Amino acid sequence: MTVIGVVGGGQLARMMIPGAINLGITLRVFAQSPDDCAAPAITAVGDFRSAEDLMAFCEGLDVLTFDHEHVPVAVLEALEASGVSVYPRSAALALTHDKTVMRAALAQLDIPQPRWAVLGASRNPEEVLQQVGGFPCVAKLPIGGYDGKGVRVIESFADIEDWMALGDVLLEERVNFVRELAQLGARRPGGSWVSWDAVETVQANGVCSEVIAPAVGLTEAMRADAARIGSRIAHDIDVVGILAVELFETADGVLLVNELAMRPHNSGHVFTELSVTSQFEQHLRAVSDFPLGATTLRAAHGVMVNIFGGVDPDAARSVADNYPAIKIHSYDKSPRPGRKAGHLVASGSQIEFVLQDARDAGARMNTGRYDG
Amino acid sequence: MTVIGVVGGGQLARMMIPGAINLGITLRVFAQSPDDCAAPAITAVGDFRSAEDLMAFCEGLDVLTFDHEHVPVAVLEALEASGVSVYPRSAALALTHDKTVMRAALAQLDIPQPRWAVLGASRNPEEVLQQVGGFPCVAKLPIGGYDGKGVRVIESFADIEDWMALGDVLLEERVNFVRELAQLGARRPGGSWVSWDAVETVQANGVCSEVIAPAVGLTEAMRADAARIGSRIAHDIDVVGILAVELFETADGVLLVNELAMRPHNSGHVFTELSVTSQFEQHLRAVSDFPLGATTLRAAHGVMVNIFGGVDPDAARSVADNYPAIKIHSYDKSPRPGRKAGHLVASGSQIEFVLQDARDAGARMNTGRYDG
């Protein structure tokens, strides 16, 4: 039986458990704490920055994969050098570690993206600013940001004085987008790639709050364009596992790459119910080089709503009572303001009803009781 | 968070894990061996006949439920007397422990069933035989049989001399049925009941080999009849959790109850893919008194085929390659002739294609390589 190790014990590792159970894969999770929400699969607790801790964890694994992108590249390279199958590989993952490296790699592939430039000690700030079209623009810390952290829309350099003192800052054109999309797919080590149709993602305060799958009203040309961008990045960067490409859709129908993730992604949670194969099962298939599952949709439309703070048991009961076809996922986390504590998915044949049900159920769950 | 304990570490407990992960339920399994196939959820190993072992396991549980029906009624009663929430309750489970008790209870409810009588020391065998219509008839050991074990079609009393020496034997009319069906549903402690449409079950050597859902060509009257039988038994016997009623369909369209099970059942595996709510998730919802999920079907037809002996990795790869929409479930058991090692499910809109795909995939898996 295949044994897959996952670094990180968050909800993404947790949601890999059902796929592993079905496929007969043994899943072992390396977590920071035994109480992390992937608890049922945690077999080791340690520091993901430590090559020694991870090397010990890799004993007996067929493949090592990830719930997050924070393992240092040098550690990944050491594991690979010692013969561990690491998927996605360190060379691909390196792009998600440093947004300037990612921008440079996409530029080399000629993938459409916002104008960008790096603000550093040796550069003239005004020249850099000109490259991205002036203020307002978007400033990003190259390393370590997520869920809106490490990203600021700035009106002057005074807004990022603290960051500039630390080192390089990535500046990006502020794209006048009409909405955000995400293109997901999965790739096996040999190259086979299967994708889902692009979804629309809705953000609140820089964090994903809602996903509509597939994106409504996308022209066939744009659907194909999104698919092509995903496929090209996956192949040219040699991604193995799930690749999620966050995209801006501009008013004139152009798609620009915002961010990349090489693991199951919040924008793909909807596929657990909506698609024949969930992104979690697909990730396990891809990294263990097993044939990829069908991405056919089981209903015309699906909508996912994130649950923040905590999963209120009374609210969950009320949603389950009123919407027996809606699936609530609880990550079994203790409540804390703002944390992603769960999500729910509605699906059906008419988008207006699916949206209405999902939003009503989401409002019942997101009462602010745990999110003050 | 709700904590549910399951007695038994077989594939039924294993397949409860995904539902528990989604619902945010903590699942703890009491197994006979740490290597049982529900291993990812096993937290205790002991003897399910021991009230002491089970009492220790029940510490901290909200509900105790089951993967099998072998816990002695006296042990269940002792747990209930000490305040443990046992679902289904001992009084209901007792019916599945002794087939003569089950027959008597169904007779009292006037539920249609084959003619039956008990052959015991104090009874005249010829009189008992006459009650079931003479030879050939079906003989059953009242206690402990499953998957065709403890059941014999007999032509004379010589065929069950060994059983008659042990004690009572249940004799049943040999029903001239056209096919076998199963009616599944789930019931909460307060009485709410949600069912799926009846499925057809196909047996080989007394063991379920294939399930067709919903049963094809069932008249509306028979569909309603099956649903009514399930609902009446669930309510009148006060079942909590999944109830599976195995039925004979006779040539003149009458449904007769063959067996009962009060837990997820092989005939319901197909619903994991076919229905909005799997039987495993529904069982967890029911025993924890959470609103039941929708049983709407996601496709018109589903077919499940059991995999016996072991799950051959090469065969699984070939099926996954050729049928990306078919879902293979491996129970992660070491191969042994005849054991249920996994199953697969195909679904779609046209029954002839679904059947053909499921059977072809099933034939690739059941090559006899592990099945002696």
XYZ file of C-alpha atoms in Angstrom:
744
model
C 0.000 0.000 0.000
C 1.164 3.503 -0.825
C 2.239 5.602 2.165
C 2.008 9.375 1.683
C 3.441 11.851 4.170
C 2.043 15.363 4.452
C 3.938 18.258 6.025
C 1.459 20.446 7.889
C -1.563 19.505 9.969
C -4.097 22.114 8.867
C -7.462 21.706 7.175
C -5.921 20.823 3.804
C -4.154 17.810 5.329
C -7.348 16.979 7.240
C -9.399 16.959 4.055
C -6.933 14.585 2.379
C -8.018 11.888 4.853
C -11.274 10.871 3.085
C -9.483 10.476 -0.251
C -6.781 8.384 1.393
C -9.398 6.192 3.096
C -11.155 5.565 -0.222
C -8.006 4.857 -2.214
C -6.513 2.617 0.471
C -3.568 5.008 0.893
C -1.914 5.300 4.298
C -1.663 8.993 5.181
C 0.859 10.229 7.744
C 0.833 13.853 8.810
C 3.770 15.807 10.249
C 2.246 18.596 12.335
C 3.389 21.385 14.608
C 1.091 20.257 17.391
C -0.770 16.997 18.079
C -3.942 19.097 18.335
C -3.728 20.432 14.779
C -6.939 19.806 12.895
C -5.563 16.896 10.835
C -5.244 15.099 14.203
C -6.739 11.779 13.026
C -3.761 11.351 10.659
C -0.955 12.987 12.656
C 1.894 10.536 13.266
C 4.734 12.992 13.963
C 5.103 16.385 15.601
C 8.110 18.553 14.853
C 9.596 21.618 13.224
C 9.056 21.805 9.455
C 12.188 23.957 9.155
C 14.328 21.105 10.472
C 15.843 18.761 7.881
C 16.524 16.296 10.688
C 12.912 16.186 11.891
C 11.614 15.800 8.356
C 14.205 13.173 7.427
C 13.047 11.054 10.369
C 9.425 11.513 9.248
C 10.275 10.388 5.696
C 11.336 6.937 6.896
C 8.950 4.465 5.253
C 7.137 7.006 3.087
C 6.637 6.526 -0.645
C 6.027 10.235 -1.239
C 6.266 13.468 0.730
C 3.795 16.256 -0.015
C 2.480 19.392 1.665
C -0.423 21.182 3.301
C 1.509 24.494 3.155
C 4.456 26.063 1.332
C 6.671 26.990 4.265
C 9.319 24.252 4.241
C 12.592 25.985 3.301
C 13.875 25.135 -0.165
C 17.257 24.074 1.251
C 15.483 21.505 3.450
C 13.495 20.205 0.473
C 16.691 19.917 -1.556
C 18.388 17.968 1.241
C 15.451 15.534 1.356
C 15.542 15.096 -2.418
C 19.312 14.579 -2.359
C 18.824 11.760 0.124
C 16.389 10.024 -2.231
C 12.993 11.073 -0.864
C 10.268 11.525 -3.521
C 9.149 15.094 -2.832
C 6.076 16.259 -4.809
C 5.790 18.982 -5.885
C 9.576 19.115 -6.345
C 11.708 21.758 -4.629
C 12.452 23.538 -7.916
C 8.727 24.092 -8.538
C 7.870 24.893 -4.914
C 10.612 27.531 -4.831
C 8.364 29.717 -6.998
C 5.704 29.844 -4.318
C 8.267 30.779 -1.669
C 9.317 34.024 -3.229
C 6.840 36.101 -5.227
C 9.640 37.859 -7.134
C 10.980 34.488 -8.311
C 7.444 33.534 -9.347
C 7.005 36.783 -11.317
C 10.343 36.296 -13.060
C 9.514 32.703 -13.980
C 6.098 33.646 -15.384
C 7.699 36.476 -17.351
C 10.131 34.016 -18.876
C 7.193 31.802 -19.923
C 5.439 34.853 -21.346
C 2.389 34.185 -19.157
C 0.202 37.323 -18.864
C 0.530 38.975 -15.463
C 0.276 42.441 -13.899
C 3.237 44.767 -14.512
C 5.728 44.251 -11.682
C 9.112 45.386 -10.416
C 11.274 44.896 -7.353
C 11.968 47.757 -4.993
C 15.381 47.202 -3.407
C 18.348 49.012 -1.925
C 20.095 49.374 -5.289
C 17.068 50.608 -7.256
C 15.665 54.070 -7.762
C 12.147 53.939 -6.217
C 10.668 56.375 -8.736
C 11.905 54.291 -11.666
C 10.497 51.131 -10.122
C 7.211 52.899 -9.479
C 7.022 53.991 -13.099
C 7.351 50.359 -14.246
C 4.112 49.475 -12.422
C 2.217 52.596 -13.519
C 2.607 54.797 -10.424
C 0.429 55.087 -7.317
C -1.867 53.557 -6.255
C -0.110 50.220 -6.699
C 0.138 46.935 -4.816
C 3.124 46.217 -2.562
C 3.901 42.656 -1.486
C 6.429 41.117 0.843
C 8.159 38.589 -1.430
C 8.202 35.853 1.230
C 5.702 34.536 3.764
C 2.466 36.349 2.938
C -0.912 34.567 2.685
C -4.631 35.343 2.978
C -4.062 39.053 2.442
C -1.187 39.257 4.932
C 1.933 40.813 3.414
C -0.095 42.651 0.764
C -0.919 46.388 0.806
C -2.452 48.780 -1.673
C -0.224 51.848 -1.313
C -0.578 55.512 -2.169
C 2.986 56.504 -1.268
C 6.267 54.914 -0.216
C 5.515 56.044 3.340
C 2.903 53.235 3.442
C 5.647 50.597 3.265
C 8.522 52.255 5.106
C 8.552 49.349 7.584
C 8.855 46.773 4.766
C 11.480 48.757 2.825
C 13.681 48.746 5.921
C 13.580 44.910 5.894
C 14.663 44.312 2.289
C 13.166 43.898 -1.172
C 9.502 44.717 -1.762
C 7.583 43.540 -4.828
C 5.522 46.272 -6.481
C 2.694 45.332 -8.823
C 0.373 47.310 -11.029
C -3.015 47.715 -9.369
C -5.143 45.804 -11.865
C -8.587 47.222 -12.518
C -10.205 43.789 -12.528
C -13.892 42.946 -12.817
C -13.561 39.746 -10.812
C -11.101 37.123 -9.635
C -10.963 33.571 -10.999
C -9.020 30.461 -10.097
C -7.898 27.735 -12.472
C -7.207 24.371 -10.840
C -5.818 21.144 -12.173
C -3.530 18.289 -11.196
C -0.465 16.826 -12.853
C 1.324 13.492 -12.484
C 5.129 13.171 -12.534
C 5.000 11.850 -16.103
C 3.111 14.909 -17.280
C -0.542 13.933 -17.551
C -2.725 16.856 -16.527
C -6.455 17.035 -15.761
C -8.168 20.311 -14.892
C -11.487 21.678 -13.740
C -13.192 24.629 -15.397
C -12.176 27.985 -13.887
C -14.123 29.140 -10.831
C -14.919 32.634 -9.577
C -13.468 33.541 -6.187
C -14.838 36.323 -4.025
C -12.540 37.894 -1.419
C -13.363 39.894 1.681
C -10.451 41.717 3.344
C -8.028 39.748 1.196
C -9.427 36.376 2.291
C -11.522 34.076 0.110
C -15.128 34.167 1.310
C -17.080 32.544 -1.552
C -16.394 30.433 -4.643
C -18.774 30.005 -7.578
C -18.079 26.975 -9.761
C -17.814 27.067 -12.655
C -17.404 30.851 -13.079
C -20.689 32.172 -14.502
C -20.751 33.920 -17.868
C -17.190 33.115 -18.852
C -16.867 33.092 -22.636
C -15.656 29.872 -24.204
C -12.485 31.708 -25.264
C -11.750 32.853 -21.728
C -12.523 29.420 -20.285
C -10.014 27.941 -22.718
C -7.540 30.727 -21.982
C -7.676 29.998 -18.235
C -7.245 26.278 -18.893
C -4.268 26.955 -21.175
C -2.586 29.195 -18.584
C -2.969 26.464 -15.949
C -1.691 23.735 -18.217
C 1.287 25.776 -19.466
C 2.419 26.732 -15.961
C 2.017 23.144 -14.727
C 4.085 21.722 -17.568
C 6.724 24.397 -17.896
C 7.360 24.619 -14.174
C 7.018 20.838 -13.763
C 4.352 20.973 -11.062
C 3.263 17.618 -9.554
C 0.010 17.548 -7.590
C -2.639 20.261 -7.546
C -1.797 23.601 -9.143
C -4.083 26.524 -8.349
C -3.643 29.679 -10.432
C -5.341 32.793 -9.093
C -6.341 35.102 -11.946
C -7.632 38.626 -12.457
C -10.271 39.061 -15.154
C -10.028 42.566 -16.620
C -12.870 44.568 -18.144
C -11.564 43.805 -21.634
C -11.530 40.056 -20.999
C -7.826 39.585 -20.351
C -6.661 37.106 -17.685
C -3.612 38.015 -15.591
C -1.949 35.684 -13.094
C -2.157 36.938 -9.513
C -0.785 34.069 -7.381
C 0.130 30.369 -7.608
C -0.341 27.540 -5.111
C 0.939 23.979 -5.519
C -1.377 22.159 -3.131
C -5.139 21.868 -2.616
C -6.514 25.392 -2.468
C -9.530 27.081 -0.885
C -10.954 27.771 -4.343
C -11.181 24.002 -4.971
C -13.113 22.939 -1.844
C -16.330 23.158 -3.873
C -15.219 20.187 -5.991
C -15.581 17.724 -3.105
C -19.323 17.794 -3.724
C -19.493 19.243 -7.225
C -16.978 17.085 -9.077
C -16.605 13.327 -9.466
C -13.116 13.704 -7.983
C -12.260 16.063 -5.117
C -9.089 18.142 -5.282
C -7.805 16.281 -2.224
C -8.230 12.854 -3.792
C -6.766 14.229 -7.034
C -3.706 15.567 -5.213
C -3.079 12.159 -3.613
C -3.525 10.451 -6.996
C -1.126 12.874 -8.681
C 1.687 12.762 -6.121
C 1.509 8.951 -5.925
C 1.520 8.742 -9.744
C -1.886 7.017 -9.857
C -4.249 7.721 -12.803
C -6.131 10.980 -12.244
C -9.867 10.883 -11.579
C -12.609 12.419 -13.726
C -13.348 16.104 -13.131
C -16.857 15.870 -14.581
C -19.331 17.933 -12.574
C -22.163 16.188 -10.735
C -24.390 19.271 -10.927
C -24.425 22.343 -13.134
C -23.456 24.774 -10.369
C -21.798 24.764 -6.967
C -21.165 27.528 -4.452
C -18.813 27.352 -1.480
C -18.967 29.755 1.443
C -16.209 29.894 4.058
C -17.070 29.801 7.759
C -14.923 32.096 9.884
C -14.092 32.129 13.571
C -15.675 28.863 14.635
C -18.397 26.410 13.640
C -21.340 27.239 15.886
C -23.076 23.901 16.626
C -26.531 25.482 16.877
C -26.071 27.271 13.565
C -24.835 24.043 11.942
C -27.957 22.269 13.198
C -30.174 25.014 11.841
C -28.483 24.891 8.420
C -28.670 21.087 8.332
C -32.345 21.238 9.262
C -33.228 23.807 6.608
C -30.866 22.717 3.830
C -30.453 18.924 3.972
C -28.558 18.939 0.662
C -25.964 21.507 1.795
C -22.749 19.963 3.089
C -21.088 21.620 6.052
C -17.411 20.870 6.621
C -16.063 21.593 10.080
C -12.300 21.639 10.564
C -12.739 20.880 14.260
C -10.807 23.996 15.326
C -11.368 25.913 18.524
C -13.034 29.266 17.738
C -10.773 32.275 17.124
C -11.747 35.501 15.367
C -11.050 35.416 11.650
C -9.710 31.890 11.360
C -11.038 29.613 8.638
C -13.052 27.163 10.718
C -15.026 25.378 8.021
C -16.961 25.819 4.822
C -20.211 24.760 3.232
C -21.162 23.782 -0.297
C -24.509 24.035 -2.086
C -25.030 22.646 -5.564
C -27.836 22.344 -8.080
C -29.068 23.081 -11.558
C -30.039 26.761 -11.215
C -27.348 29.196 -10.177
C -29.716 31.729 -8.605
C -31.120 29.158 -6.150
C -27.714 27.626 -5.415
C -26.277 31.088 -4.655
C -29.240 32.063 -2.522
C -29.137 28.856 -0.471
C -25.366 28.977 -0.003
C -25.423 32.630 1.053
C -28.347 32.176 3.410
C -26.693 29.146 4.998
C -23.384 31.025 5.101
C -25.047 33.961 6.866
C -26.477 31.570 9.474
C -22.986 30.187 10.102
C -21.130 33.524 9.992
C -23.102 35.244 12.738
C -20.067 36.968 14.165
C -20.544 35.013 17.384
C -16.986 33.737 17.217
C -15.693 36.435 14.967
C -16.026 39.605 17.039
C -17.484 18.494 19.375
C -19.410 15.259 19.265
C -17.387 12.122 20.051
C -18.740 8.883 18.602
C -17.363 5.486 19.537
C -17.670 2.533 17.164
C -17.361 -1.087 18.263
C -15.594 -3.039 15.535
C -12.710 -2.044 13.283
C -13.851 -3.454 9.932
C -14.556 -1.692 6.661
C -17.853 -0.229 7.889
C -16.057 1.610 10.710
C -13.321 2.579 8.245
C -15.839 4.116 5.868
C -17.380 6.179 8.674
C -14.115 8.162 8.857
C -14.773 10.461 5.860
C -18.227 11.411 7.179
C -16.761 12.127 10.605
C -14.010 14.280 9.079
C -16.567 16.331 7.141
C -18.976 16.791 10.030
C -16.216 17.634 12.512
C -17.093 14.562 14.589
C -14.349 12.815 16.550
C -14.508 9.098 15.763
C -12.985 6.520 18.120
C -12.914 2.884 17.127
C -12.730 -0.103 19.488
C -11.128 -2.916 17.488
C -9.961 -6.455 18.026
C -6.520 -5.701 16.611
C -4.623 -2.454 15.974
C -4.199 -3.653 12.379
C -7.933 -3.841 11.648
C -8.807 -1.846 8.569
C -10.323 1.097 10.462
C -6.774 1.628 11.819
C -6.692 5.418 11.267
C -9.480 5.783 13.862
C -8.649 2.947 16.274
C -8.121 4.263 19.804
C -8.738 1.076 21.807
C -8.158 -2.628 21.337
C -10.082 -5.155 23.366
C -12.734 -7.849 23.567
C -16.190 -6.707 22.471
C -17.735 -9.407 24.690
C -16.269 -7.732 27.782
C -18.450 -5.183 29.553
C -15.353 -3.966 31.381
C -13.356 -3.311 28.186
C -16.298 -1.523 26.585
C -17.080 0.490 29.706
C -13.514 1.823 29.694
C -13.869 2.679 25.998
C -17.101 4.591 26.629
C -15.340 7.097 28.867
C -15.701 10.501 27.155
C -17.992 9.313 24.344
C -21.254 11.028 23.493
C -22.618 7.966 21.681
C -21.643 4.341 21.184
C -22.500 2.642 17.892
C -21.412 -0.407 15.920
C -19.671 -1.804 12.871
C -21.094 -5.293 13.640
C -23.856 -6.920 15.650
C -21.846 -9.243 17.864
C -21.772 -7.415 21.192
C -23.837 -9.557 23.597
C -27.176 -8.027 24.566
C -26.342 -8.366 28.258
C -23.230 -6.236 27.728
C -25.241 -3.604 25.845
C -27.809 -3.537 28.637
C -25.076 -3.073 31.224
C -23.687 -0.113 29.271
C -27.143 1.428 28.938
C -27.819 0.912 32.649
C -24.646 2.854 33.435
C -25.854 5.798 31.356
C -24.065 5.296 28.018
C -26.065 6.404 24.947
C -26.064 3.214 22.879
C -27.520 3.557 19.352
C -29.152 1.461 18.075
C -30.477 0.497 21.511
C -30.026 -2.994 22.924
C -33.733 -3.794 22.606
C -33.614 -3.154 18.854
C -30.222 -4.791 18.313
C -31.423 -7.941 20.083
C -33.514 -8.695 16.998
C -30.422 -8.953 14.838
C -28.739 -11.291 17.320
C -31.242 -14.082 17.076
C -33.093 -14.715 13.826
C -35.961 -16.460 15.625
C -36.517 -13.366 17.771
C -36.456 -11.258 14.589
C -39.040 -13.514 12.894
C -41.294 -13.391 15.923
C -41.067 -9.593 16.132
C -41.854 -9.146 12.432
C -44.787 -11.559 12.778
C -46.144 -9.461 15.604
C -45.914 -6.349 13.392
C -47.612 -8.259 10.570
C -44.703 -7.521 8.233
C -44.735 -9.929 5.257
C -42.007 -12.571 5.518
C -41.353 -16.161 4.432
C -43.173 -18.884 6.395
C -40.946 -19.919 9.304
C -40.813 -22.223 12.305
C -38.294 -23.272 14.913
C -36.944 -26.799 15.028
C -36.074 -27.653 18.654
C -35.829 -30.542 21.066
C -39.470 -30.321 22.103
C -40.936 -30.067 18.611
C -41.956 -32.724 16.120
C -39.671 -32.144 13.093
C -42.322 -33.243 10.584
C -44.845 -30.765 11.961
C -42.282 -27.949 11.852
C -41.370 -28.908 8.297
C -45.001 -28.759 7.267
C -45.259 -25.178 8.550
C -42.596 -24.065 6.058
C -43.977 -26.099 3.141
C -41.721 -29.171 3.245
C -38.344 -29.804 1.581
C -36.431 -28.124 0.046
C -36.437 -25.403 2.673
C -33.907 -23.027 4.198
C -32.261 -23.833 7.538
C -30.542 -21.102 9.559
C -28.534 -21.063 12.735
C -30.440 -18.493 14.827
C -27.252 -16.808 16.086
C -23.964 -15.744 14.516
C -24.486 -16.310 10.794
C -23.518 -13.739 8.143
C -22.585 -13.566 4.451
C -24.161 -16.957 3.749
C -22.506 -18.641 6.733
C -25.031 -20.417 8.974
C -27.531 -20.764 6.118
C -28.228 -23.968 4.179
C -30.831 -25.010 1.641
C -31.753 -28.513 2.837
C -33.393 -31.536 1.218
C -33.572 -33.619 4.386
C -32.923 -33.335 8.107
C -29.693 -35.257 7.568
C -28.316 -32.039 6.003
C -28.447 -30.282 9.395
C -27.768 -33.102 11.818
C -24.730 -31.207 13.124
C -26.803 -28.068 13.805
C -29.710 -29.980 15.372
C -27.287 -31.464 17.890
C -26.343 -27.916 18.991
C -29.830 -26.532 19.678
C -32.650 -24.722 17.903
C -32.580 -24.352 14.116
C -34.739 -21.844 12.251
C -36.516 -23.302 9.223
C -37.858 -20.999 6.530
C -39.906 -21.533 3.415
C -37.688 -21.552 0.355
C -39.050 -18.476 -1.406
C -39.242 -18.685 -5.175
C -38.022 -15.120 -5.628
C -37.252 -13.309 -8.866
C -34.623 -11.082 -7.270
C -33.424 -9.673 -3.986
C -33.829 -6.040 -2.931
C -32.653 -3.959 -0.015
C -34.440 -1.018 1.548
C -32.218 1.383 3.475
C -32.970 4.394 5.592
C -31.857 6.128 8.772
C -33.727 7.177 11.865
C -32.946 9.661 14.637
C -33.781 9.010 18.300
C -36.771 11.362 18.081
C -38.251 9.393 15.190
C -37.397 11.310 12.008
C -36.671 8.884 9.202
C -35.163 9.433 5.751
C -34.786 6.600 3.251
C -33.280 5.856 -0.135
C -35.210 4.091 -2.893
C -34.874 0.295 -2.753
C -31.845 -1.210 -4.505
C -31.370 -4.602 -6.155
C -28.752 -6.841 -4.588
C -27.114 -9.718 -6.432
C -25.579 -12.536 -4.394
C -22.986 -15.125 -5.354
C -22.539 -18.038 -2.948
C -24.611 -16.228 -0.355
C -22.421 -13.107 -0.469
C -23.406 -9.790 -2.024
C -21.494 -9.314 -5.263
C -23.325 -6.459 -6.995
C -25.843 -3.731 -6.143
C -27.957 -1.825 -8.668
C -29.390 1.454 -7.390
C -32.195 2.190 -7.596
C -33.644 -1.256 -8.442
C -34.558 -1.181 -12.131
C -38.165 -1.738 -13.222
C -39.685 -1.609 -9.776
C -43.312 -0.507 -10.002
C -44.256 2.615 -8.090
C -46.440 0.457 -5.838
C -43.560 -1.873 -4.986
C -41.158 1.032 -4.438
C -43.645 2.505 -1.980
C -44.210 -0.928 -0.418
C -40.485 -1.368 0.223
C -40.254 2.143 1.691
C -43.258 1.454 3.948
C -41.765 -1.825 5.200
C -38.509 -0.035 6.065
C -40.246 2.834 7.792
C -42.613 0.582 9.773
C -39.819 -1.657 11.047
C -37.650 1.347 11.956
C -40.445 2.988 13.932
C -42.042 -0.034 15.533
C -38.733 -1.560 16.596
C -37.317 1.877 17.512
C -34.203 1.615 15.351
C -31.681 4.493 15.598
C -29.078 4.781 12.837
C -29.109 2.969 9.510
C -31.671 0.186 9.031
C -31.134 -2.158 6.089
C -33.997 -4.507 5.223
C -33.122 -7.340 2.844
C -36.170 -8.325 0.794
C -37.242 -11.079 -1.592
C -39.283 -9.959 -4.593
C -41.605 -12.787 -5.667
C -42.910 -13.425 -9.179
C -46.293 -11.976 -8.213
C -44.763 -8.750 -6.929
C -44.855 -9.471 -3.204
C -41.993 -8.314 -0.962
C -40.946 -10.586 1.915
C -38.375 -9.633 4.569
C -35.286 -11.826 4.495
C -32.884 -10.219 6.986
C -32.370 -6.995 8.949
C -29.209 -5.052 9.765
C -28.974 -1.997 12.012
C -25.761 -0.465 10.737
C -24.341 0.599 7.366
C -24.784 -2.330 5.005
C -23.028 -3.588 1.885
C -26.133 -2.782 -0.163
C -25.716 0.913 0.700
C -22.071 1.410 -0.330
C -23.287 2.680 -3.707
C -24.779 5.766 -2.052
C -21.355 7.228 -1.210
C -21.107 8.309 -4.843
C -24.727 8.109 -5.947
C -26.476 10.022 -3.183
C -25.972 13.490 -1.725
C -25.486 11.787 1.646
C -23.584 8.513 2.129
C -24.982 5.852 4.436
C -21.923 6.282 6.663
C -22.439 10.016 7.114
C -26.171 9.391 7.589
C -25.488 6.806 10.302
C -23.272 9.283 12.189
C -25.910 12.003 11.811
C -28.655 9.690 13.060
C -26.869 8.284 16.122
C -25.674 11.757 17.156
C -29.216 13.124 16.693
C -28.113 15.612 14.011
C -30.515 16.510 11.150
C -30.391 13.821 8.443
C -28.880 14.644 5.053
C -30.666 14.619 1.702
C -30.872 11.248 -0.054
C -31.375 12.804 -3.479
C -29.458 10.924 -6.165
C -26.626 12.687 -8.028
C -27.081 10.478 -11.100
C -29.939 8.360 -12.398
C -28.182 5.023 -11.856
C -25.367 3.555 -9.798
C -23.850 0.086 -9.705
C -21.533 -1.271 -7.005
C -19.374 -4.346 -7.478
C -17.569 -5.986 -4.558
C -13.874 -6.842 -4.799
C -12.942 -10.142 -3.197
C -9.678 -11.539 -1.898
C -7.493 -8.466 -2.202
C -7.167 -5.218 -4.144
C -4.607 -5.931 -6.854
C -2.675 -2.650 -7.336
C -2.057 -3.298 -11.040
C -5.718 -4.026 -11.629
C -6.709 -0.888 -9.699
C -4.365 1.160 -11.891
C -5.848 -0.365 -15.035
C -9.410 0.373 -13.892
C -8.479 3.933 -12.892
C -6.809 4.432 -16.276
C -9.755 3.145 -18.281
C -12.624 4.400 -16.130
C -11.618 7.729 -14.535
C -15.155 8.253 -13.242
C -15.339 4.896 -11.444
C -14.483 5.080 -7.746
C -12.483 2.224 -6.271
C -12.596 1.778 -2.508
C -9.837 -0.296 -0.969
C -10.249 -1.459 2.627
C -6.473 -1.792 2.974
C -6.708 -5.467 3.979
C -4.055 -8.078 3.317
C -5.269 -10.463 0.589
C -7.114 -13.623 1.682
C -9.361 -15.785 -0.491
C -13.008 -14.736 -0.327
C -12.678 -11.752 1.972
C -14.368 -8.488 1.049
C -11.343 -6.358 0.216
C -12.981 -3.394 -1.479
C -15.667 -2.309 -3.880
C -16.141 -0.004 -6.831
C -18.986 2.226 -7.935
C -19.962 3.401 -11.406
C -22.762 5.889 -11.977
C -24.422 7.644 -14.885
C -27.580 8.368 -16.757
C -27.985 5.149 -18.768
C -28.238 1.904 -16.839
C -26.867 -0.302 -19.638
C -23.596 1.653 -19.797
C -23.284 1.950 -16.021
C -23.786 -1.815 -15.634
C -21.350 -2.605 -18.413
C -18.625 -0.331 -17.018
C -19.082 -1.546 -13.439
C -19.012 -5.201 -14.478
C -16.012 -4.777 -16.753
C -14.119 -2.921 -14.034
C -15.247 -5.518 -11.499
C -13.955 -8.324 -13.707
C -10.569 -6.577 -13.937
C -10.416 -6.401 -10.137
C -11.792 -9.897 -9.452
C -9.215 -11.816 -11.450
C -9.008 -14.631 -8.934
C -5.377 -13.707 -8.292
C -6.048 -13.365 -4.574
C -9.136 -15.464 -4.485
C -7.784 -18.987 -4.598
